[in-house]
PDB file of C-alpha atoms in Angstrom:
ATOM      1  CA  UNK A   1       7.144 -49.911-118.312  1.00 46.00           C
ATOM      2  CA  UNK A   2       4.276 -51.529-117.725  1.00 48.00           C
ATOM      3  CA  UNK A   3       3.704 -54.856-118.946  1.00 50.00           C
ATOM      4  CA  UNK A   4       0.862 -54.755-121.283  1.00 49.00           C
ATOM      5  CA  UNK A   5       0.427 -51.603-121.266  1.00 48.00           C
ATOM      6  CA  UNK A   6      -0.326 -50.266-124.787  1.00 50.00           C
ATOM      7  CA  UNK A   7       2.897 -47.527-126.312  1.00 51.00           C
ATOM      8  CA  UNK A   8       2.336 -44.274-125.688  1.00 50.00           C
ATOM      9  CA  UNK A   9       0.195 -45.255-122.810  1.00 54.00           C
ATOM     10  CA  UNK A  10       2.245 -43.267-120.237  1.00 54.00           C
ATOM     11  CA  UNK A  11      -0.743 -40.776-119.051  1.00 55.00           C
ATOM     12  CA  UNK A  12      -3.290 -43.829-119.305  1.00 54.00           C
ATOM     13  CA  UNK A  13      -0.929 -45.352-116.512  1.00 53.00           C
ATOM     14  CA  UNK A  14      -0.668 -42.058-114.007  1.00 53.00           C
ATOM     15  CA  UNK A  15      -4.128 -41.379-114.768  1.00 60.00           C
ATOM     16  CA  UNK A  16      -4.944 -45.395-113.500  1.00 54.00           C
ATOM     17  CA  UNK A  17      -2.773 -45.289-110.587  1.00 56.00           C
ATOM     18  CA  UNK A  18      -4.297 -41.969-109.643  1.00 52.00           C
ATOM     19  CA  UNK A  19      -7.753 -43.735-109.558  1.00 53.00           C
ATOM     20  CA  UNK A  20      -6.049 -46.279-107.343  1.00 52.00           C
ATOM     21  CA  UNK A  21      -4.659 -44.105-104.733  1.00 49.00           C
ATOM     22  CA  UNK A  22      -8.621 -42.597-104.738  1.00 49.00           C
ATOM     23  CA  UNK A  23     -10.191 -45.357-104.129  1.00 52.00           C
ATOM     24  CA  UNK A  24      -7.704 -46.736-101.505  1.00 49.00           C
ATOM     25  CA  UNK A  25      -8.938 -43.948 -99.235  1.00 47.00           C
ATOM     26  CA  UNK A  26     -12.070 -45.156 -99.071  1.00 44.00           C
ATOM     27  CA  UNK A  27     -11.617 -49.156 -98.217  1.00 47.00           C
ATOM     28  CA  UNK A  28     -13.753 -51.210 -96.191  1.00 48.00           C
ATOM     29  CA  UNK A  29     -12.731 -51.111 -92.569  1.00 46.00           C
ATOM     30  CA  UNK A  30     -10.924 -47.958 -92.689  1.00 45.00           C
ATOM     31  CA  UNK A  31     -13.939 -44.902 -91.411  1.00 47.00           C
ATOM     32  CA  UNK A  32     -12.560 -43.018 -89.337  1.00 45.00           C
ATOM     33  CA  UNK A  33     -14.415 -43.856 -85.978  1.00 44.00           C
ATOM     34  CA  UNK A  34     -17.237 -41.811 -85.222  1.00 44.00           C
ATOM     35  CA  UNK A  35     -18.092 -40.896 -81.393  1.00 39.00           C
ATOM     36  CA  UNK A  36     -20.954 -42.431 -80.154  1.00 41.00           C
ATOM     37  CA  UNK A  37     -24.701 -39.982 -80.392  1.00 41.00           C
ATOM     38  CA  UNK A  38     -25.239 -37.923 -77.310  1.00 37.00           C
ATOM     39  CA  UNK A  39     -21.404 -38.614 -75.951  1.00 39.00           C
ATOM     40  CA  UNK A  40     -21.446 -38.743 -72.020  1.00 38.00           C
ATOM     41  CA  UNK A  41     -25.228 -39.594 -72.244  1.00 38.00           C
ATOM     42  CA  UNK A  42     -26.915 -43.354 -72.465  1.00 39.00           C
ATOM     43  CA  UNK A  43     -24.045 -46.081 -73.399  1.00 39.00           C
ATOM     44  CA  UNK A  44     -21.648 -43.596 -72.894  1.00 39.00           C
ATOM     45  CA  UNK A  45     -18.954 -41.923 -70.577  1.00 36.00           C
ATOM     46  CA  UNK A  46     -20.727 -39.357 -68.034  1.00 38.00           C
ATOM     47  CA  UNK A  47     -19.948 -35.964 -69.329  1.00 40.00           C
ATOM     48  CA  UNK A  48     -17.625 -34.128 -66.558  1.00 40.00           C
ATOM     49  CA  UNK A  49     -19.408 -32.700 -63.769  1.00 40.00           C
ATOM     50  CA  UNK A  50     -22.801 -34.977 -64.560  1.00 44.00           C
ATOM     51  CA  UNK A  51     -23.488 -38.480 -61.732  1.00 45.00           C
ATOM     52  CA  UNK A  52     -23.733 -41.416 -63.965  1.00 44.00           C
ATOM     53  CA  UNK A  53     -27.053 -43.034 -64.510  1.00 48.00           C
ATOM     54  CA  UNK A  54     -29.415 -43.888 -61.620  1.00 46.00           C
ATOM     55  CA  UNK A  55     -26.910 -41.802 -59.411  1.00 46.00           C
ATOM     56  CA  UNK A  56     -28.448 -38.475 -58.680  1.00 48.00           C
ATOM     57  CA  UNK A  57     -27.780 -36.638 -55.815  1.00 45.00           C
ATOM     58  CA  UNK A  58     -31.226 -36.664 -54.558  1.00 46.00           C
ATOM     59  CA  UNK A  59     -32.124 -33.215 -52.977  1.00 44.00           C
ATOM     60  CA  UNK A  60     -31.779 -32.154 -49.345  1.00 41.00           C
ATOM     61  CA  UNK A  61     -34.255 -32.826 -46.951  1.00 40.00           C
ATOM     62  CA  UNK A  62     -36.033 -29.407 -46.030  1.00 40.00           C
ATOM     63  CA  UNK A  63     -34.073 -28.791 -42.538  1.00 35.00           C
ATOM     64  CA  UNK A  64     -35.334 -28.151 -39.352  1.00 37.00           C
ATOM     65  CA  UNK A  65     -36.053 -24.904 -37.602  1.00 37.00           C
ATOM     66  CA  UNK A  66     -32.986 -23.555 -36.362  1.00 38.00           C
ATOM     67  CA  UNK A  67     -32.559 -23.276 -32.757  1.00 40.00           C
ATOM     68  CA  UNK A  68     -30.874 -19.574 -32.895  1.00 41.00           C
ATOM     69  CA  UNK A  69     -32.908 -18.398 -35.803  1.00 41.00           C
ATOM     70  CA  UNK A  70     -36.658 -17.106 -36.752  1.00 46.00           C
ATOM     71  CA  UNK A  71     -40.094 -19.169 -37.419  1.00 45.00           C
ATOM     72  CA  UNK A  72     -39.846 -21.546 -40.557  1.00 44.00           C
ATOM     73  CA  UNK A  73     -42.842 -22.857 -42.050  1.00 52.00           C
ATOM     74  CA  UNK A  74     -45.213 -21.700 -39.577  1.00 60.00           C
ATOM     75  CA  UNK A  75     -43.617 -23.245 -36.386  1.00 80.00           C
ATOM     76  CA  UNK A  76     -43.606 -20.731 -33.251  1.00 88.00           C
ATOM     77  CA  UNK A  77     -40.483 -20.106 -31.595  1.00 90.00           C
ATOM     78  CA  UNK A  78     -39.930 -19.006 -27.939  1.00 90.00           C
ATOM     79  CA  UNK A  79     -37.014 -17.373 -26.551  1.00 92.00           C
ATOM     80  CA  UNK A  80     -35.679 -19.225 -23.373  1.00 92.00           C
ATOM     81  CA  UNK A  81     -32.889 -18.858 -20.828  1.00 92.00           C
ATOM     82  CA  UNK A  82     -31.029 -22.110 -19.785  1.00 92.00           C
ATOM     83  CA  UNK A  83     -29.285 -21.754 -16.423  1.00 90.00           C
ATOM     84  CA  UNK A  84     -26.449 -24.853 -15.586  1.00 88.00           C
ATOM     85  CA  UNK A  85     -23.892 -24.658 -12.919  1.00 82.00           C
ATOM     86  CA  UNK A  86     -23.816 -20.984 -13.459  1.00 81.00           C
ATOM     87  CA  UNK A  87     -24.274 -21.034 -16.837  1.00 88.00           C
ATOM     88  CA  UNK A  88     -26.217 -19.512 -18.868  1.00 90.00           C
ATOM     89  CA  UNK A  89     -27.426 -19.868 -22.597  1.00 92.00           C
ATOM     90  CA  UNK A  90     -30.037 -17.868 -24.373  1.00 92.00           C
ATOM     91  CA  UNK A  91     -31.727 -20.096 -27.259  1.00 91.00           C
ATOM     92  CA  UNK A  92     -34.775 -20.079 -29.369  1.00 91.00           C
ATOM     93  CA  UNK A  93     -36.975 -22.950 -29.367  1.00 90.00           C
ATOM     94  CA  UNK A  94     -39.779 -24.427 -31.143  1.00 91.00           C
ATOM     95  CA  UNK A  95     -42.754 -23.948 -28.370  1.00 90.00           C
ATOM     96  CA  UNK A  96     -44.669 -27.405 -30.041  1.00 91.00           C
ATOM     97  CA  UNK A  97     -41.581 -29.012 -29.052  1.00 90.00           C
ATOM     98  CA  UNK A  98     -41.833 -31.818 -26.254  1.00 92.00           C
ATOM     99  CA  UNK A  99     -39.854 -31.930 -22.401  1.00 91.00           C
ATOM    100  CA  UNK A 100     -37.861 -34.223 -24.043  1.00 91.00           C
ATOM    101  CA  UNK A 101     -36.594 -32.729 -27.219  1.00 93.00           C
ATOM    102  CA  UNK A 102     -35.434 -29.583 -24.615  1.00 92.00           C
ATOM    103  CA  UNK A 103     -33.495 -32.023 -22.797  1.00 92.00           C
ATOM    104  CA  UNK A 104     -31.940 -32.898 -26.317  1.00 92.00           C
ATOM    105  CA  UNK A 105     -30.826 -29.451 -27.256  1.00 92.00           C
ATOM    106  CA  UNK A 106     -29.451 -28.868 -23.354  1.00 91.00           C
ATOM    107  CA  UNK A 107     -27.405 -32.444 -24.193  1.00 90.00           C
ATOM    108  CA  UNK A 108     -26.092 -30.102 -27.074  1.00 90.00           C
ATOM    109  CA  UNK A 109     -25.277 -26.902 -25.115  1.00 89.00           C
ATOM    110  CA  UNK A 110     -23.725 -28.742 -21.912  1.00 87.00           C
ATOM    111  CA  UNK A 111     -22.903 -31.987 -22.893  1.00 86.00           C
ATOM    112  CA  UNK A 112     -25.228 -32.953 -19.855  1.00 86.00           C
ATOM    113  CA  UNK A 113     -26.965 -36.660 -21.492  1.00 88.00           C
ATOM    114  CA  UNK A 114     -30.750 -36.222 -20.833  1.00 88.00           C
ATOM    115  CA  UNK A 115     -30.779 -39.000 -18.315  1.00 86.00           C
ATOM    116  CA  UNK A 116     -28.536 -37.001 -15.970  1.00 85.00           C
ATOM    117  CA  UNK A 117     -30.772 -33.686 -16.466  1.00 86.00           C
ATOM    118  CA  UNK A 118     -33.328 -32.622 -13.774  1.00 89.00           C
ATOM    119  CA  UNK A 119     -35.093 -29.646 -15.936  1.00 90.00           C
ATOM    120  CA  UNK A 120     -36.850 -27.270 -14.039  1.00 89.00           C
ATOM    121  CA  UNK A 121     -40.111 -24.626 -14.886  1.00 89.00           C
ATOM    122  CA  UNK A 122     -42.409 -24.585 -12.262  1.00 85.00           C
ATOM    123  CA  UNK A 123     -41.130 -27.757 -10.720  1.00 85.00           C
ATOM    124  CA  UNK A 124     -40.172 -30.358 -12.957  1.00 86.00           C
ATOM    125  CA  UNK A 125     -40.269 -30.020 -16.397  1.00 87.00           C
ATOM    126  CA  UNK A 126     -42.818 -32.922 -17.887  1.00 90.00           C
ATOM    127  CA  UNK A 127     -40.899 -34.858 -20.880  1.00 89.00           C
ATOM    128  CA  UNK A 128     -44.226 -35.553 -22.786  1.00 91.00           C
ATOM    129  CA  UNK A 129     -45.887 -32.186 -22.995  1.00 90.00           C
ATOM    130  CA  UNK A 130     -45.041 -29.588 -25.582  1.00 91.00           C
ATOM    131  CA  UNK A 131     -43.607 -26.280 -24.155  1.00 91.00           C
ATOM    132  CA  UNK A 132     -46.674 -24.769 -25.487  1.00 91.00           C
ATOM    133  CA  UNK A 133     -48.946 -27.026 -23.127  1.00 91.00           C
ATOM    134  CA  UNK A 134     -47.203 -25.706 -19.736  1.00 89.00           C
ATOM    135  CA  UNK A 135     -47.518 -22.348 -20.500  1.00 90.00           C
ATOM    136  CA  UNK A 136     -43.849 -21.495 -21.299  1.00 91.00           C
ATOM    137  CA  UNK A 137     -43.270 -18.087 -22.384  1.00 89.00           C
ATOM    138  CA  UNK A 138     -40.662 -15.817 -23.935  1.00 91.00           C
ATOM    139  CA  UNK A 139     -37.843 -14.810 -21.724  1.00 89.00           C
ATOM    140  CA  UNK A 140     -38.830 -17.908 -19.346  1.00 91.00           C
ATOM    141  CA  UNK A 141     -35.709 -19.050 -17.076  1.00 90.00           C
ATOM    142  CA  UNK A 142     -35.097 -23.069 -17.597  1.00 92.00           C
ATOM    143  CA  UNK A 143     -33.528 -24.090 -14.523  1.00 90.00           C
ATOM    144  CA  UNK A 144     -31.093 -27.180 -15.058  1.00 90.00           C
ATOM    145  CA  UNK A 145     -29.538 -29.591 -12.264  1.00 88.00           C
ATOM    146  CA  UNK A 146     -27.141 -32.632 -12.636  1.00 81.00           C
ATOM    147  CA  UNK A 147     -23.871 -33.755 -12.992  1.00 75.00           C
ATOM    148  CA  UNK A 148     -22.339 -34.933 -16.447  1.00 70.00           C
ATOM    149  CA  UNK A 149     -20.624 -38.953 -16.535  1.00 67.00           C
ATOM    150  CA  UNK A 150     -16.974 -37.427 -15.633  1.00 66.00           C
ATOM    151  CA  UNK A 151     -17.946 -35.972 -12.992  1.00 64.00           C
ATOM    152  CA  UNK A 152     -19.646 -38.519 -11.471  1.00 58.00           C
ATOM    153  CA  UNK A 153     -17.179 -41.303 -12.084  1.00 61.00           C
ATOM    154  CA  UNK A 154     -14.856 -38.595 -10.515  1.00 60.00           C
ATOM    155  CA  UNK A 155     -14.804 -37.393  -7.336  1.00 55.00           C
ATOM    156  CA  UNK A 156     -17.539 -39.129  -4.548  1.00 52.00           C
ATOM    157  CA  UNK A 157     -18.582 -35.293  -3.505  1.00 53.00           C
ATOM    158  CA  UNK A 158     -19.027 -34.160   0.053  1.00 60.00           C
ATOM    159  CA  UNK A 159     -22.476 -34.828   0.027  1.00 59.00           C
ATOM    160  CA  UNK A 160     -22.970 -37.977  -1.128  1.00 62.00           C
ATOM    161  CA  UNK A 161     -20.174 -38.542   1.638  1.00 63.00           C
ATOM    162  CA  UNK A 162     -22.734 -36.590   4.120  1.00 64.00           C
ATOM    163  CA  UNK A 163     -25.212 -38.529   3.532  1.00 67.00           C
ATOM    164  CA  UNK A 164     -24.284 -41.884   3.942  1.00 67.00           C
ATOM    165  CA  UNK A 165     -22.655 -41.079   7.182  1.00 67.00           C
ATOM    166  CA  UNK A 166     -26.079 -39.602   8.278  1.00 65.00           C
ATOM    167  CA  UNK A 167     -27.785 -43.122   6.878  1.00 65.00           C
ATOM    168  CA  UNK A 168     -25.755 -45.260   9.059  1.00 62.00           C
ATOM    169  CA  UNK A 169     -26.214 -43.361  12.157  1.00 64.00           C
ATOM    170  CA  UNK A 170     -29.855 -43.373  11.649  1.00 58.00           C
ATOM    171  CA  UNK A 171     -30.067 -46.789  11.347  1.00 56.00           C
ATOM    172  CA  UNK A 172     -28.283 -47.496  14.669  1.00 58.00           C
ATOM    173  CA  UNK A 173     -30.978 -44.584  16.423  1.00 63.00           C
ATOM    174  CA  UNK A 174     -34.530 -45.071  17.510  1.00 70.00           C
ATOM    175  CA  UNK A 175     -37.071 -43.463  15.214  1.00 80.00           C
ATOM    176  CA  UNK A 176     -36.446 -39.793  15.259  1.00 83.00           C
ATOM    177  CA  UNK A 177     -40.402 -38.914  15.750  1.00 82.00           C
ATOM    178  CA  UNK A 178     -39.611 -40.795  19.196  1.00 86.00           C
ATOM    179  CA  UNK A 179     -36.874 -38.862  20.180  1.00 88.00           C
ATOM    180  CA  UNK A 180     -37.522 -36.591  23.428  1.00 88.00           C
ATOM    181  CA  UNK A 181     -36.518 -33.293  20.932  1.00 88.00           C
ATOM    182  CA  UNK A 182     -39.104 -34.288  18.239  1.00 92.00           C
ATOM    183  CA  UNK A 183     -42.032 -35.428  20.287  1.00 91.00           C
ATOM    184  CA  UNK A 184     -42.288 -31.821  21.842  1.00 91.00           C
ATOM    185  CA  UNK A 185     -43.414 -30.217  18.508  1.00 93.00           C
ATOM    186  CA  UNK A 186     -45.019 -33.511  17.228  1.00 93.00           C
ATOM    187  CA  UNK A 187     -47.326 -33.715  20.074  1.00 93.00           C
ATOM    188  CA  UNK A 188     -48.568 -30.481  19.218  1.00 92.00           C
ATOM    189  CA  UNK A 189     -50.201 -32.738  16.737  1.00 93.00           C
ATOM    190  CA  UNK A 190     -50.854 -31.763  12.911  1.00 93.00           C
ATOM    191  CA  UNK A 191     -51.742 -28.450  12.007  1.00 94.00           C
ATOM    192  CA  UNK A 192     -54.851 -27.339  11.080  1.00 92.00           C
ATOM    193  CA  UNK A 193     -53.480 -25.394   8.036  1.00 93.00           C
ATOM    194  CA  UNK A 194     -51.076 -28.039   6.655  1.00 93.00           C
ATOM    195  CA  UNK A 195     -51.134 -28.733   2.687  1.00 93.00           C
ATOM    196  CA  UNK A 196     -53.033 -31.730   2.034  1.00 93.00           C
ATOM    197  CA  UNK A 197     -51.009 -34.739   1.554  1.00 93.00           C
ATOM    198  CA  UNK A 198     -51.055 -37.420  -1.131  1.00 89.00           C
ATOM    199  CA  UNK A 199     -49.948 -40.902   0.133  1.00 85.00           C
ATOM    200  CA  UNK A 200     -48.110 -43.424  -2.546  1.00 86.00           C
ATOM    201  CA  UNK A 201     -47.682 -40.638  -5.113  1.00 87.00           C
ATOM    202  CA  UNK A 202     -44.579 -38.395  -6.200  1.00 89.00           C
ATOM    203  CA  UNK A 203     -45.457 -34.988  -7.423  1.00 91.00           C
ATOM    204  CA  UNK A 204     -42.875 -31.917  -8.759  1.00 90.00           C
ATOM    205  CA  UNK A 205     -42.735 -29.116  -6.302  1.00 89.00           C
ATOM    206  CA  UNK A 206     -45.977 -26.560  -6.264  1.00 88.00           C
ATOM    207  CA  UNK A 207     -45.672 -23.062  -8.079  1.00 86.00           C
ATOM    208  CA  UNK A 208     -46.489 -21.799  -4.262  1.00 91.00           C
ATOM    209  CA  UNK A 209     -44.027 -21.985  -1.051  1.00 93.00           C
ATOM    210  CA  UNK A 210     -45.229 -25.230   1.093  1.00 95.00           C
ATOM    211  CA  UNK A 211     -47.139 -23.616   4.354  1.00 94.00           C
ATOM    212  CA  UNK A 212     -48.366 -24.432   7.058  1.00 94.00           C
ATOM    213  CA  UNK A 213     -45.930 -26.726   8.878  1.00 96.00           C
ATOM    214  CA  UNK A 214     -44.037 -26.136  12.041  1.00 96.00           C
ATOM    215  CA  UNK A 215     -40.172 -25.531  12.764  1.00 95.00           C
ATOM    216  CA  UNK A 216     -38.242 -27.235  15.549  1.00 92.00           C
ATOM    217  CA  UNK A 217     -40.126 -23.986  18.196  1.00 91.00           C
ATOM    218  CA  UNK A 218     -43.224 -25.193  17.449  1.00 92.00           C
ATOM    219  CA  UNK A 219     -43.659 -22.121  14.943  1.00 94.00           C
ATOM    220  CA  UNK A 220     -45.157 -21.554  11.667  1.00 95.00           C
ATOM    221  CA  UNK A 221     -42.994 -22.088   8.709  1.00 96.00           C
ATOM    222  CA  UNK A 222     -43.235 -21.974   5.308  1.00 95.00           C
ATOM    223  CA  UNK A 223     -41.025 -23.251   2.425  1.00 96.00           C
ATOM    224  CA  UNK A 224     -39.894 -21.342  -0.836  1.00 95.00           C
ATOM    225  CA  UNK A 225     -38.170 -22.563  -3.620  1.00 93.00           C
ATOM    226  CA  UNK A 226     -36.657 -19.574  -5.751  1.00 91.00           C
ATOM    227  CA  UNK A 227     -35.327 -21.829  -8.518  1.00 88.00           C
ATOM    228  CA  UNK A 228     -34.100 -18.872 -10.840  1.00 87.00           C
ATOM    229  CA  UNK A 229     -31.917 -17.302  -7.824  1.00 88.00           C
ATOM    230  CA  UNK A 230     -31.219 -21.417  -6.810  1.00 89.00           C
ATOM    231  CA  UNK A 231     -32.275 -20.353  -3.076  1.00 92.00           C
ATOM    232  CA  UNK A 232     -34.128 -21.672  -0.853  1.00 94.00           C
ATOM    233  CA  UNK A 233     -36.020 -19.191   1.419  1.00 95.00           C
ATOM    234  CA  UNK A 234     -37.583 -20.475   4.969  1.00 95.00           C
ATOM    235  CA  UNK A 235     -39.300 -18.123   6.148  1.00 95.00           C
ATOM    236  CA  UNK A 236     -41.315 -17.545   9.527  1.00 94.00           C
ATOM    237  CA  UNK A 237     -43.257 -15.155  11.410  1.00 92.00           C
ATOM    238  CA  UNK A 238     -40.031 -12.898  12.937  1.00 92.00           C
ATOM    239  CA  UNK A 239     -37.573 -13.420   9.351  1.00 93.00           C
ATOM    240  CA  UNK A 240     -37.127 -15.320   6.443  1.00 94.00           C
ATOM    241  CA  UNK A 241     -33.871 -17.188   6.048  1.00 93.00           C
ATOM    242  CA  UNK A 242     -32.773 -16.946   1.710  1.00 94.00           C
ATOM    243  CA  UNK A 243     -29.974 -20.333   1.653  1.00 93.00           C
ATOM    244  CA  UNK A 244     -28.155 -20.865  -1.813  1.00 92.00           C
ATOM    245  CA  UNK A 245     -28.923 -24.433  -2.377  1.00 90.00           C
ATOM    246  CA  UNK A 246     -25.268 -24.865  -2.455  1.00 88.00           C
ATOM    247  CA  UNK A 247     -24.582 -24.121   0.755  1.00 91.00           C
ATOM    248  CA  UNK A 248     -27.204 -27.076   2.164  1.00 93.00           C
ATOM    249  CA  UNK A 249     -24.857 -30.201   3.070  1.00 92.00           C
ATOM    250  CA  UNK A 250     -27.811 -32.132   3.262  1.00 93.00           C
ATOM    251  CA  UNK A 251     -31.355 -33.149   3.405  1.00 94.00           C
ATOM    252  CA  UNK A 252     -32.789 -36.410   5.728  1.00 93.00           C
ATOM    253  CA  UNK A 253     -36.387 -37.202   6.374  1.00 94.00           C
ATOM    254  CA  UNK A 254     -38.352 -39.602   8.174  1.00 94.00           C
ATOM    255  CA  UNK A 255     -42.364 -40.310   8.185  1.00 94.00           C
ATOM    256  CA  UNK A 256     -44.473 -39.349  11.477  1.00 94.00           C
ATOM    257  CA  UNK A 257     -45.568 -42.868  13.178  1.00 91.00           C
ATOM    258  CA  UNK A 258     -49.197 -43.096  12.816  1.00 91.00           C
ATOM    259  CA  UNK A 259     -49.178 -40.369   9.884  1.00 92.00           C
ATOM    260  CA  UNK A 260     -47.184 -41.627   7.368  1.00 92.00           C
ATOM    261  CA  UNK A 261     -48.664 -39.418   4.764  1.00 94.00           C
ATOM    262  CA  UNK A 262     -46.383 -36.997   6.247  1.00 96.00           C
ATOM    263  CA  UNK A 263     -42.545 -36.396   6.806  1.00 96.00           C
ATOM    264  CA  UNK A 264     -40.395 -34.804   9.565  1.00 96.00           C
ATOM    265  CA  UNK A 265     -37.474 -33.542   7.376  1.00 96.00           C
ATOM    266  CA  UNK A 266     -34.153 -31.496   8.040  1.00 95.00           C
ATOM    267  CA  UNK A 267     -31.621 -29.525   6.402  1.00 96.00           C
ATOM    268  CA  UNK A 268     -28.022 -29.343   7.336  1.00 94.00           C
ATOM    269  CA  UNK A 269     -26.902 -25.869   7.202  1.00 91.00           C
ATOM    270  CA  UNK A 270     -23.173 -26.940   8.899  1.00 89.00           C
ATOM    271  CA  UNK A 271     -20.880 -29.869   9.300  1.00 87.00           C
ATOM    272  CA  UNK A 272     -22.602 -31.565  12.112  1.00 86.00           C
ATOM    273  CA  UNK A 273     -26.179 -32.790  13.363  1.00 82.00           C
ATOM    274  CA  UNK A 274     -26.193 -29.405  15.478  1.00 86.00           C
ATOM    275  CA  UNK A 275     -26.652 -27.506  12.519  1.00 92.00           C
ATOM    276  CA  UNK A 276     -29.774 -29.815  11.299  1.00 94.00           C
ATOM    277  CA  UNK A 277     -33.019 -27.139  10.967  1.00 95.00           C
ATOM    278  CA  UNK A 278     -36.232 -29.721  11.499  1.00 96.00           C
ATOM    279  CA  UNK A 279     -39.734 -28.875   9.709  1.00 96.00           C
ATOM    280  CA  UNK A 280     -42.644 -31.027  10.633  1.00 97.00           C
ATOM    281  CA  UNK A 281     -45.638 -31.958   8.608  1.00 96.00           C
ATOM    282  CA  UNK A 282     -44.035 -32.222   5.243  1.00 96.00           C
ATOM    283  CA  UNK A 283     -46.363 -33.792   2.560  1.00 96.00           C
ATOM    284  CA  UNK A 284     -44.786 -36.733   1.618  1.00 94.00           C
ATOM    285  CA  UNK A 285     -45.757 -36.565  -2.281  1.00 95.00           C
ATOM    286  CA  UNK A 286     -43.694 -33.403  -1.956  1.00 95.00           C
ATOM    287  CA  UNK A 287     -40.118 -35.068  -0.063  1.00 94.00           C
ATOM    288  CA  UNK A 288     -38.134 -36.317  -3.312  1.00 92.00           C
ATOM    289  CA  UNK A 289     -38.745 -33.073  -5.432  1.00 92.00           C
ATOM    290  CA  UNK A 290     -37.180 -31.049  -1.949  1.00 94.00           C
ATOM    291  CA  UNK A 291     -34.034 -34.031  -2.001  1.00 92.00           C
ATOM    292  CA  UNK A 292     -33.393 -33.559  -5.504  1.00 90.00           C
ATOM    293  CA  UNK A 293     -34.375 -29.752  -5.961  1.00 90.00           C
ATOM    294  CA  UNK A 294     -31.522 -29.001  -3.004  1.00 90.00           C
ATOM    295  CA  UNK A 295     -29.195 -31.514  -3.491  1.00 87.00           C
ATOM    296  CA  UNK A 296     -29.125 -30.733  -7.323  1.00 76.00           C
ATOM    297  CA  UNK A 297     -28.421 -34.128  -8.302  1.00 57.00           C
ATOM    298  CA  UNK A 298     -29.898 -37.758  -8.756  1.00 44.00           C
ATOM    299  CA  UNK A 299     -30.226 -39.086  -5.096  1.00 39.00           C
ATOM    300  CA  UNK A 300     -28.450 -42.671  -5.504  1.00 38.00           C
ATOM    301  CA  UNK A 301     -30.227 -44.514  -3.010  1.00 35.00           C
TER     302      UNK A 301
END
């Protein structure tokens, strides 16, 4: 019993503690805690699968005309044929594209760095102009020449041996234009149908065979450079020699006294000086493209 409580009060008292129990659910501090409005959203967790705020994956740039595929956006592609120590790789390539940018996509295909590349289409391939500007054309043959880092660093080739033998004897000789062999087919004098020369200028080789000179005879020769079969053709009036540039040991060459504007220049065909065939009259803006075109590398003197 309760004390106070009135007789007969029994129900009164269940009825009262009934009423207590009630409102006991509901006291102060006890809500159940309601999630936060717009749960994984502002002041709250991010909702699975969602970046958090100020993190969006911003979207892709547009990419870049594939090499191997078609035309995007308008740009112009033009199929090409990339020839590397007998190599070859057939790509597609933007034709608004720079000299340059080629080289970059060769760097990809041979692992050749740009600096080491001598890229050739119709003589050497000009970094700054688009593809477009010199005329390239589907199914055009890119010829490429050089030597990656490794094999450099190497092996000191054959050549490179060659030649600096050849430089040391020549410095220990007379002029060759003096020399009783020479000054037979020099005195002869220039020929009237020599290519013009260009004196204090380098220029890529011409898109026709150098003419007009003489050979160690005294004959007419004429020079060809076949850079999609790598040859080099000499021809005359009896025959017409075709030499894979790989088979050349050598190239030396030596200005005319009292026409410097032109070059007496030989190409070692054999192990010794006895294999050496002369040409006279060479335009001198013309002798490093020969050096490099033959040799197929960076001349490193």
């Amino acid at each position: 019993a309760f004390p106070g409580a009135p007789r007969g009060g029994l129900y009164t008292i269940i009825m009262a503690a009934a009423a207590s129990a009630a409102d006991g659910a509901a006291e102060p501090g006890m809500e159940p805690e309601e999630l936060p409005r717009g749960c994984g959203g502002e002041g709250g967790s991010p909702a699975a699968g969602r970046p958090p705020e100020g993190g969006e994956r911003p979207e892709p740039p547009d990419a870049s005309v594939s090499n191997g595929g078609d035309a995007a956006g308008g740009r112009e592609l033009v199929e090409l044929r990339v020839i590397w120590n007998k190599n070859k790789y057939d790509v597609k390539f933007c034709l608004d594209s720079t000299g340059a940018e080629l080289k970059q996509k060769i760097h990809s295909l041979t692992g050749l760095p740009p600096a080491m590349q001598k890229v050739m289409f119709k003589g050497l391939l000009p970094e700054e102009k688009t593809l477009r500007e010199i005329k390239v054309t589907n199914g055009a043959k890119i010829m490429v020449v050089g030597s990656t880092i490794n094999d450099v660093l190497a092996v000191n080739t054959p050549k490179e041996a060659a030649q600096q033998e050849v430089k040391a004897e020549e410095n220990k000789k007379e002029p060759l234009c003096r020399q009783k062999q020479h000054r037979k087919v020099l005195d002869k004098g220039k020929p009237d149908d020599v290519m013009p020369s260009v004196k204090g200028v380098q220029e890529r080789l011409p898109t026709v065979p150098l003419s007009g000179m003489y050979n160690k005879s005294g004959g007419k020769v004429r020079l060809t450079f076949k850079l999609e079969q790598d040859q080099l053709w000499i021809g005359t009036k009896e025959r017409t020699e075709k030499l894979p540039m790989g088979s050349i040991k050598n190239v030396v060459s030596e200005p005319i006294e009292g026409h410097e504007d032109y070059h007496m220049m030989a190409f070692q065909l054999g192990p010794t000086e006895a294999s050496y065939y002369w040409v006279y009259w060479v335009p001198t803006q013309y002798v490093d493209a020969i050096k490099d075109t033959v040799l197929g590398k960076w001349q490193y003197f």
